[in-house]
mmCIF file of C-alpha atoms in Angstrom:
data_model
loop_
_atom_site.group_PDB
_atom_site.id
_atom_site.type_symbol
_atom_site.label_atom_id
_atom_site.label_comp_id
_atom_site.label_asym_id
_atom_site.label_seq_id
_atom_site.Cartn_x
_atom_site.Cartn_y
_atom_site.Cartn_z
ATOM 1 C CA MET A 111 128.068 80.287 173.307
ATOM 2 C CA GLU A 112 126.498 83.528 174.555
ATOM 3 C CA ASP A 113 125.170 83.865 178.102
ATOM 4 C CA GLY A 114 124.474 80.144 178.280
ATOM 5 C CA ARG A 115 122.849 80.003 174.831
ATOM 6 C CA ALA A 116 124.291 77.720 172.167
ATOM 7 C CA GLY A 117 123.961 78.428 168.474
ATOM 8 C CA TRP A 118 125.302 80.306 165.473
ATOM 9 C CA SER A 119 125.460 83.904 164.357
ATOM 10 C CA GLN A 120 124.213 84.941 160.936
ATOM 11 C CA TYR A 121 127.667 85.812 159.638
ATOM 12 C CA LEU A 122 129.612 83.158 161.567
ATOM 13 C CA SER A 123 131.988 85.923 162.619
ATOM 14 C CA ASN A 124 131.070 86.796 166.194
ATOM 15 C CA ASP A 125 129.679 85.358 169.404
ATOM 16 C CA ALA A 126 126.135 86.728 169.081
ATOM 17 C CA VAL A 127 123.768 83.767 169.046
ATOM 18 C CA GLY A 128 120.872 84.288 166.651
ATOM 19 C CA VAL A 129 117.506 82.520 166.627
ATOM 20 C CA LEU A 130 116.928 82.046 162.895
ATOM 21 C CA SER A 131 120.641 81.445 162.237
ATOM 22 C CA SER A 132 120.808 78.803 164.986
ATOM 23 C CA ALA A 133 117.878 76.953 163.442
ATOM 24 C CA GLN A 134 119.593 77.077 160.037
ATOM 25 C CA GLY A 135 122.859 75.785 161.477
ATOM 26 C CA LEU A 136 121.090 72.891 163.171
ATOM 27 C CA LEU A 137 119.265 72.083 159.952
ATOM 28 C CA ALA A 138 122.470 72.087 157.913
ATOM 29 C CA LEU A 139 123.801 69.374 160.210
ATOM 30 C CA ALA A 140 120.518 67.469 160.022
ATOM 31 C CA HIS A 141 120.469 67.523 156.203
ATOM 32 C CA THR A 142 123.874 65.827 156.148
ATOM 33 C CA CYS A 143 122.757 63.301 158.792
ATOM 34 C CA ALA A 144 125.691 64.479 160.911
ATOM 35 C CA ARG A 145 125.761 63.005 164.407
ATOM 36 C CA SER A 146 126.831 66.249 165.993
ATOM 37 C CA ARG A 147 127.067 67.051 169.687
ATOM 38 C CA TYR A 148 125.787 70.531 168.794
ATOM 39 C CA VAL A 149 122.294 69.449 167.730
ATOM 40 C CA GLU A 150 120.715 68.772 171.118
ATOM 41 C CA PRO A 151 121.999 71.833 173.027
ATOM 42 C CA VAL A 152 120.999 74.117 170.147
ATOM 43 C CA ALA A 153 117.547 72.510 169.976
ATOM 44 C CA ARG A 154 117.072 73.121 173.717
ATOM 45 C CA CYS A 155 118.094 76.760 173.287
ATOM 46 C CA LEU A 156 115.611 77.177 170.441
ATOM 47 C CA GLU A 157 112.878 75.897 172.732
ATOM 48 C CA GLN A 158 113.917 78.452 175.357
ATOM 49 C CA ALA A 159 113.976 81.273 172.762
ATOM 50 C CA GLN A 160 110.333 80.759 171.802
ATOM 51 C CA ASN A 161 108.070 83.752 172.364
ATOM 52 C CA ASN A 162 105.092 83.457 174.708
ATOM 53 C CA ASP A 163 102.726 83.539 171.730
ATOM 54 C CA GLY A 164 104.318 80.382 170.288
ATOM 55 C CA GLY A 165 106.320 82.015 167.492
ATOM 56 C CA TRP A 166 109.977 82.949 167.221
ATOM 57 C CA GLN A 167 111.555 86.333 166.637
ATOM 58 C CA VAL A 168 114.599 87.396 164.639
ATOM 59 C CA LYS A 169 117.110 88.479 167.243
ATOM 60 C CA HIS A 170 119.891 90.522 165.640
ATOM 61 C CA SER A 171 118.962 91.449 162.063
ATOM 62 C CA LEU A 172 116.126 93.928 162.528
ATOM 63 C CA ARG A 173 116.506 97.530 161.423
ATOM 64 C CA GLY A 174 114.928 100.518 163.141
ATOM 65 C CA GLU A 175 113.378 100.172 166.572
ATOM 66 C CA PRO A 176 113.855 96.796 168.294
ATOM 67 C CA THR A 177 110.906 94.434 168.534
ATOM 68 C CA GLN A 178 110.428 90.898 169.766
ATOM 69 C CA ILE A 179 107.520 90.233 167.449
ATOM 70 C CA SER A 180 107.284 86.695 166.066
ATOM 71 C CA ILE A 181 108.293 86.308 162.417
ATOM 72 C CA THR A 182 106.677 83.693 160.163
ATOM 73 C CA GLU A 183 109.886 82.576 158.451
ATOM 74 C CA SER A 184 111.829 82.389 161.731
ATOM 75 C CA THR A 185 109.000 80.386 163.330
ATOM 76 C CA CYS A 186 108.945 77.937 160.425
ATOM 77 C CA TYR A 187 112.726 77.466 160.500
ATOM 78 C CA CYS A 188 112.712 76.872 164.265
ATOM 79 C CA LEU A 189 109.865 74.372 163.980
ATOM 80 C CA TRP A 190 111.670 72.627 161.113
ATOM 81 C CA ALA A 191 114.869 72.437 163.173
ATOM 82 C CA LEU A 192 113.093 71.053 166.229
ATOM 83 C CA VAL A 193 111.301 68.407 164.152
ATOM 84 C CA GLU A 194 114.591 67.417 162.499
ATOM 85 C CA SER A 195 116.166 67.119 165.952
ATOM 86 C CA GLY A 196 113.558 64.511 166.878
ATOM 87 C CA ARG A 197 110.810 66.587 168.503
ATOM 88 C CA THR A 198 107.172 65.817 167.732
ATOM 89 C CA GLU A 199 104.018 67.884 168.028
ATOM 90 C CA GLU A 200 102.563 65.322 170.449
ATOM 91 C CA GLU A 201 105.535 65.290 172.828
ATOM 92 C CA CYS A 202 107.071 68.770 172.524
ATOM 93 C CA ILE A 203 105.210 71.849 173.766
ATOM 94 C CA ALA A 204 107.436 74.146 171.671
ATOM 95 C CA VAL A 205 106.416 72.350 168.463
ATOM 96 C CA SER A 206 102.707 72.226 169.292
ATOM 97 C CA SER A 207 102.572 75.890 170.348
ATOM 98 C CA GLY A 208 104.601 76.916 167.277
ATOM 99 C CA ALA A 209 102.129 75.090 165.044
ATOM 100 C CA ALA A 210 99.285 76.813 166.902
ATOM 101 C CA TRP A 211 100.902 80.213 166.244
ATOM 102 C CA LEU A 212 101.006 79.469 162.514
ATOM 103 C CA LEU A 213 97.363 78.376 162.533
ATOM 104 C CA ASN A 214 96.322 81.477 164.465
ATOM 105 C CA THR A 215 98.172 83.880 162.159
ATOM 106 C CA GLN A 216 96.821 82.551 158.865
ATOM 107 C CA ARG A 217 94.847 85.303 157.142
ATOM 108 C CA ARG A 218 91.253 84.877 156.039
ATOM 109 C CA SER A 219 92.617 84.915 152.503
ATOM 110 C CA GLY A 220 94.598 81.749 153.259
ATOM 111 C CA GLY A 221 98.039 83.387 153.177
ATOM 112 C CA TRP A 222 100.500 84.485 155.838
ATOM 113 C CA GLY A 223 102.245 87.792 156.370
ATOM 114 C CA VAL A 224 105.907 88.219 157.258
ATOM 115 C CA SER A 225 104.614 88.748 160.799
ATOM 116 C CA GLU A 226 101.217 88.817 162.465
ATOM 117 C CA ARG A 227 101.199 92.613 162.114
ATOM 118 C CA SER A 228 102.175 92.732 158.432
ATOM 119 C CA ALA A 229 99.689 94.538 156.242
ATOM 120 C CA GLU A 230 99.552 91.910 153.491
ATOM 121 C CA ALA A 231 100.106 88.222 153.014
ATOM 122 C CA GLN A 232 103.371 87.411 151.248
ATOM 123 C CA VAL A 233 104.368 84.535 148.970
ATOM 124 C CA ILE A 234 107.548 83.300 150.676
ATOM 125 C CA ALA A 235 106.051 83.558 154.174
ATOM 126 C CA THR A 236 103.000 81.621 152.974
ATOM 127 C CA ALA A 237 105.177 79.032 151.248
ATOM 128 C CA PHE A 238 107.182 78.391 154.430
ATOM 129 C CA ALA A 239 104.016 78.117 156.540
ATOM 130 C CA VAL A 240 102.392 75.693 154.084
ATOM 131 C CA ARG A 241 105.518 73.514 154.038
ATOM 132 C CA MET A 242 105.746 73.357 157.829
ATOM 133 C CA LEU A 243 102.062 72.724 158.456
ATOM 134 C CA ALA A 244 102.074 70.048 155.754
ATOM 135 C CA ARG A 245 104.946 68.394 157.599
ATOM 136 C CA LEU A 246 102.862 68.517 160.799
ATOM 137 C CA GLY A 247 99.705 67.247 159.094
ATOM 138 C CA ASN A 248 97.431 70.302 159.398
ATOM 139 C CA ARG A 249 95.540 69.665 156.175
ATOM 140 C CA GLY A 250 92.835 72.339 156.452
ATOM 141 C CA ALA A 251 95.257 75.236 156.821
ATOM 142 C CA VAL A 252 97.498 73.742 154.137
ATOM 143 C CA GLU A 253 94.647 73.524 151.650
ATOM 144 C CA ARG A 254 93.716 77.167 152.235
ATOM 145 C CA GLY A 255 97.360 78.164 151.834
ATOM 146 C CA VAL A 256 97.591 76.230 148.579
ATOM 147 C CA CYS A 257 94.482 78.011 147.279
ATOM 148 C CA TRP A 258 96.075 81.377 148.140
ATOM 149 C CA LEU A 259 99.261 80.405 146.302
ATOM 150 C CA ARG A 260 97.304 79.282 143.254
ATOM 151 C CA GLU A 261 95.398 82.565 143.165
ATOM 152 C CA SER A 262 98.665 84.521 143.517
ATOM 153 C CA GLN A 263 100.407 82.932 140.537
ATOM 154 C CA ARG A 264 100.884 85.248 137.578
ATOM 155 C CA GLU A 265 100.092 84.548 133.949
ATOM 156 C CA ASP A 266 103.773 83.985 133.135
ATOM 157 C CA GLY A 267 103.965 81.189 135.753
ATOM 158 C CA SER A 268 105.818 83.255 138.359
ATOM 159 C CA TRP A 269 104.932 84.384 141.850
ATOM 160 C CA PRO A 270 105.671 87.969 143.020
ATOM 161 C CA LEU A 271 107.977 88.790 145.911
ATOM 162 C CA ASP A 272 106.416 91.318 148.255
ATOM 163 C CA ARG A 273 102.776 91.632 147.294
ATOM 164 C CA VAL A 274 100.035 90.056 145.281
ATOM 165 C CA VAL A 275 99.892 91.869 141.968
ATOM 166 C CA ALA A 276 97.333 91.584 139.222
ATOM 167 C CA PRO A 277 98.118 88.576 137.007
ATOM 168 C CA SER A 278 98.922 90.724 133.980
ATOM 169 C CA GLU A 279 100.561 93.645 135.811
ATOM 170 C CA PRO A 280 104.262 94.122 134.930
ATOM 171 C CA ASP A 281 106.419 92.736 137.704
ATOM 172 C CA LEU A 282 110.179 92.540 138.165
ATOM 173 C CA SER A 283 110.202 90.040 141.014
ATOM 174 C CA PRO A 284 113.191 87.692 141.257
ATOM 175 C CA PRO A 285 112.647 83.944 140.826
ATOM 176 C CA ALA A 286 112.993 83.220 144.580
ATOM 177 C CA PRO A 287 109.256 83.364 145.423
ATOM 178 C CA THR A 288 108.470 81.115 142.475
ATOM 179 C CA ALA A 289 110.923 78.508 143.726
ATOM 180 C CA HIS A 290 109.491 78.628 147.247
ATOM 181 C CA ALA A 291 105.907 78.417 145.953
ATOM 182 C CA ILE A 292 106.696 75.260 143.941
ATOM 183 C CA ILE A 293 108.371 73.665 146.978
ATOM 184 C CA ALA A 294 105.336 74.482 149.122
ATOM 185 C CA LEU A 295 102.923 73.018 146.576
ATOM 186 C CA SER A 296 104.993 69.851 146.430
ATOM 187 C CA ALA A 297 105.051 69.578 150.239
ATOM 188 C CA ALA A 298 101.272 69.911 150.209
ATOM 189 C CA GLY A 299 100.965 66.944 147.869
ATOM 190 C CA VAL A 300 100.446 68.811 144.584
ATOM 191 C CA PRO A 301 101.955 66.567 141.864
ATOM 192 C CA PRO A 302 104.558 67.661 139.287
ATOM 193 C CA THR A 303 101.906 67.223 136.601
ATOM 194 C CA ASP A 304 99.782 70.022 138.088
ATOM 195 C CA ASN A 305 99.560 73.042 135.796
ATOM 196 C CA ALA A 306 100.691 75.504 138.504
ATOM 197 C CA VAL A 307 103.882 73.481 139.048
ATOM 198 C CA ILE A 308 104.493 73.041 135.323
ATOM 199 C CA GLN A 309 104.094 76.766 134.641
ATOM 200 C CA GLY A 310 106.250 77.741 137.638
ATOM 201 C CA ALA A 311 109.022 75.341 136.618
ATOM 202 C CA ALA A 312 108.904 76.685 133.059
ATOM 203 C CA TYR A 313 109.348 80.212 134.425
ATOM 204 C CA LEU A 314 112.391 79.131 136.467
ATOM 205 C CA ARG A 315 113.877 77.583 133.341
ATOM 206 C CA ARG A 316 113.378 80.818 131.416
ATOM 207 C CA ARG A 317 115.108 82.788 134.157
ATOM 208 C CA PHE A 318 118.154 80.480 134.207
ATOM 209 C CA ASN A 319 121.386 82.213 133.171
ATOM 210 C CA ALA A 320 124.058 79.667 132.296
ATOM 211 C CA ARG A 321 126.802 82.305 132.204
ATOM 212 C CA ALA A 322 126.215 83.697 135.694
ATOM 213 C CA ALA A 323 128.032 82.553 138.811
ATOM 214 C CA GLU A 324 124.553 82.330 140.360
ATOM 215 C CA PRO A 325 122.317 81.027 137.544
ATOM 216 C CA TRP A 326 119.261 82.382 139.357
ATOM 217 C CA PRO A 327 119.962 85.841 140.803
ATOM 218 C CA SER A 328 119.800 86.369 144.540
ATOM 219 C CA ALA A 329 117.654 89.208 145.830
ATOM 220 C CA LEU A 330 117.043 91.520 148.766
ATOM 221 C CA SER A 331 113.669 92.613 150.117
ATOM 222 C CA ASP A 332 113.402 95.308 152.776
ATOM 223 C CA THR A 333 110.186 94.452 154.608
ATOM 224 C CA LEU A 334 108.254 96.182 157.377
ATOM 225 C CA VAL A 335 107.609 93.537 160.041
ATOM 226 C CA ASP A 336 106.180 95.646 162.873
ATOM 227 C CA PRO A 337 104.263 98.839 161.991
ATOM 228 C CA GLN A 338 103.996 99.715 165.686
ATOM 229 C CA THR A 339 107.768 100.160 166.035
ATOM 230 C CA ASP A 340 108.665 100.702 162.359
ATOM 231 C CA SER A 341 110.964 97.672 162.594
ATOM 232 C CA ARG A 342 112.148 96.298 159.269
ATOM 233 C CA LEU A 343 113.908 93.125 158.221
ATOM 234 C CA LEU A 344 116.155 92.832 155.183
ATOM 235 C CA PHE A 345 115.448 89.397 153.757
ATOM 236 C CA ARG A 346 118.307 87.949 151.699
ATOM 237 C CA HIS A 347 117.160 85.356 149.193
ATOM 238 C CA TYR A 348 119.891 82.989 147.976
ATOM 239 C CA THR A 349 117.871 81.843 144.997
ATOM 240 C CA THR A 350 119.959 79.226 143.159
ATOM 241 C CA PRO A 351 119.727 76.498 145.841
ATOM 242 C CA TRP A 352 115.961 76.878 146.179
ATOM 243 C CA ALA A 353 115.454 76.915 142.408
ATOM 244 C CA LEU A 354 117.347 73.621 142.127
ATOM 245 C CA VAL A 355 115.161 72.113 144.851
ATOM 246 C CA ALA A 356 112.002 73.368 143.142
ATOM 247 C CA LEU A 357 112.926 71.982 139.735
ATOM 248 C CA SER A 358 113.939 68.642 141.253
ATOM 249 C CA LEU A 359 110.584 68.375 143.020
ATOM 250 C CA ALA A 360 108.907 69.354 139.737
ATOM 251 C CA GLY A 361 110.410 66.269 138.079
ATOM 252 C CA ALA A 362 113.887 67.266 136.896
ATOM 253 C CA GLY A 363 116.555 64.646 137.570
ATOM 254 C CA LEU A 364 120.329 64.660 137.294
ATOM 255 C CA SER A 365 120.055 63.831 133.607
ATOM 256 C CA ASP A 366 118.701 67.362 133.120
ATOM 257 C CA PRO A 367 121.539 69.578 131.796
ATOM 258 C CA LEU A 368 120.125 72.590 133.608
ATOM 259 C CA ILE A 369 120.266 70.762 136.960
ATOM 260 C CA GLN A 370 123.810 69.586 136.243
ATOM 261 C CA LEU A 371 125.043 73.048 135.345
ATOM 262 C CA GLY A 372 123.179 74.687 138.226
ATOM 263 C CA VAL A 373 124.704 72.308 140.746
ATOM 264 C CA ARG A 374 128.194 72.731 139.325
ATOM 265 C CA GLN A 375 127.840 76.509 139.513
ATOM 266 C CA LEU A 376 126.683 76.147 143.101
ATOM 267 C CA LEU A 377 129.639 73.931 143.981
ATOM 268 C CA ALA A 378 131.967 76.469 142.392
ATOM 269 C CA GLN A 379 130.778 79.092 144.893
ATOM 270 C CA GLN A 380 132.122 77.156 147.860
ATOM 271 C CA MET A 381 134.994 78.868 149.663
ATOM 272 C CA PRO A 382 138.106 77.046 150.970
ATOM 273 C CA SER A 383 136.658 77.334 154.475
ATOM 274 C CA GLY A 384 133.619 75.280 153.438
ATOM 275 C CA ALA A 385 131.256 78.271 153.429
ATOM 276 C CA TRP A 386 129.433 79.599 150.346
ATOM 277 C CA ARG A 387 129.589 82.905 148.530
ATOM 278 C CA CYS A 388 126.329 84.718 147.872
ATOM 279 C CA SER A 389 125.781 87.965 146.011
ATOM 280 C CA ALA A 390 123.051 88.957 148.484
ATOM 281 C CA THR A 391 125.791 89.854 150.949
ATOM 282 C CA VAL A 392 129.507 90.668 150.872
ATOM 283 C CA PRO A 393 130.864 87.646 148.953
ATOM 284 C CA SER A 394 133.819 87.234 151.325
ATOM 285 C CA SER A 395 131.540 87.128 154.391
ATOM 286 C CA PRO A 396 130.394 83.548 155.122
ATOM 287 C CA THR A 397 126.784 83.212 156.248
ATOM 288 C CA VAL A 398 125.034 80.337 157.938
ATOM 289 C CA TRP A 399 121.976 80.711 155.688
ATOM 290 C CA ALA A 400 123.995 80.324 152.479
ATOM 291 C CA ALA A 401 125.587 77.153 153.858
ATOM 292 C CA HIS A 402 122.218 75.791 154.949
ATOM 293 C CA ASP A 403 120.467 76.558 151.662
ATOM 294 C CA THR A 404 123.250 74.944 149.633
ATOM 295 C CA VAL A 405 123.466 71.817 151.775
ATOM 296 C CA PHE A 406 119.684 71.419 151.626
ATOM 297 C CA ALA A 407 119.697 71.820 147.842
ATOM 298 C CA LEU A 408 122.511 69.342 147.273
ATOM 299 C CA LYS A 409 120.915 66.800 149.604
ATOM 300 C CA THR A 410 117.563 67.162 147.846
ATOM 301 C CA VAL A 411 118.996 66.894 144.326
ATOM 302 C CA VAL A 412 121.018 63.809 145.258
ATOM 303 C CA SER A 413 118.116 62.132 147.079
ATOM 304 C CA ILE A 414 115.668 62.726 144.226
ATOM 305 C CA GLY A 415 118.247 61.533 141.699
ATOM 306 C CA ALA A 416 118.696 58.318 143.673
ATOM 307 C CA ARG A 417 114.934 57.882 143.983
ATOM 308 C CA ILE A 418 114.488 58.191 140.218
ATOM 309 C CA LEU A 419 117.151 55.534 139.651
ATOM 310 C CA GLN A 420 115.537 53.271 142.241
ATOM 311 C CA SER A 421 112.287 53.393 140.291
ATOM 312 C CA ALA A 422 114.115 51.961 137.258
ATOM 313 C CA PRO A 423 114.987 48.248 136.920
ATOM 314 C CA VAL A 424 118.241 48.585 138.889
ATOM 315 C CA LEU A 425 119.312 45.486 140.767
ATOM 316 C CA GLY A 426 121.521 45.135 143.828
ATOM 317 C CA LEU A 427 121.990 48.831 144.638
ATOM 318 C CA THR A 428 120.961 50.385 147.936
ATOM 319 C CA THR A 429 119.809 53.967 148.385
ATOM 320 C CA THR A 430 123.166 54.751 149.989
ATOM 321 C CA SER A 431 125.137 53.418 147.031
ATOM 322 C CA LEU A 432 122.881 55.257 144.575
ATOM 323 C CA GLU A 433 123.333 58.525 146.471
ATOM 324 C CA SER A 434 127.097 57.941 146.449
ATOM 325 C CA MET A 435 126.975 57.537 142.669
ATOM 326 C CA MET A 436 124.945 60.749 142.401
ATOM 327 C CA VAL A 437 127.587 62.632 144.390
ATOM 328 C CA ASN A 438 130.392 61.202 142.218
ATOM 329 C CA PHE A 439 128.415 62.200 139.138
ATOM 330 C CA LEU A 440 128.133 65.804 140.314
ATOM 331 C CA LEU A 441 131.770 66.046 141.320
ATOM 332 C CA SER A 442 133.075 64.488 138.111
ATOM 333 C CA ASN A 443 131.680 67.150 135.764
ATOM 334 C CA GLY A 444 128.622 65.178 134.765
ATOM 335 C CA SER A 445 130.119 61.779 133.961
ATOM 336 C CA PHE A 446 129.878 58.598 135.969
ATOM 337 C CA PRO A 447 133.064 56.822 137.097
ATOM 338 C CA ALA A 448 134.200 53.890 134.987
ATOM 339 C CA GLY A 449 131.905 50.916 135.443
ATOM 340 C CA ALA A 450 129.157 52.850 137.178
ATOM 341 C CA GLU A 451 126.878 53.008 134.135
ATOM 342 C CA GLU A 452 127.165 49.248 133.647
ATOM 343 C CA ALA A 453 126.413 48.674 137.338
ATOM 344 C CA MET A 454 123.233 50.716 137.045
ATOM 345 C CA GLY A 455 122.117 48.982 133.895
ATOM 346 C CA ALA A 456 122.634 52.088 131.783
#
């Protein structure tokens, strides 16, 4: 609690309530279907933290001069959190005005910048906006965003981090934007058989490092968000969770050795406190975003694994029991408990 506001701080180590971090904390609870007394008061505080233009700022992580400018990624996270808490665009002014801010800040090109004042559209910002507007059913804006993402994909199947580069221009971007682009395309209804998804997934597979603690390297991007005040935001991309989500949405199930190893490496990064290590920050400093990203990834992998099994001729097993088997599978080093294979008809 801070001055009547309820929420979380980015590093879970002080009493400063953040906007983006509070949305991520609420979402982490929502992904686990936790019936927490924290959800509703945090959701109300997110509504109160909304800027007059309909977007949300980043409260404590800016560098340089302070600014209250709305940030695309923060707006998308806050909208996502409010929707997960039960708000709808029809009944909640904060959700409808947040969606309007996203629609109003879409560039003519179809992409979104990190903020309304950013010089260029950016892949991860566009991916988040496409995902959120797809969730809210704004098909026209989503289709233009998908076209921008398609045009931004490089010849090797990847997407760049900070700017749109020529398809054949050498680029050293980390795999994070590629993961987010695939997730956005999936949210927009692009099937796993689409060539953009296939090529992006192939790139993520090539970038997988089985020997690394984080099979897909995390990354930092120092981005100018407000040219008027020279305010910058250091984005920290915890890539492994998002890569696992992207590959799962692209058709990889728990039978895929890469998914199994990636999840086990992710589980191995959990600290005794329940938090997760991430190389994008001091490994001993727990962050709410690392916890959120990991919980979201594990939930997605398990849910998709259960869905794939449900599509097979499996009799007498509910979604809950299938998800329980998926969890046991992940925690038992890639082998089902005795009798489980027979129960699933394997």
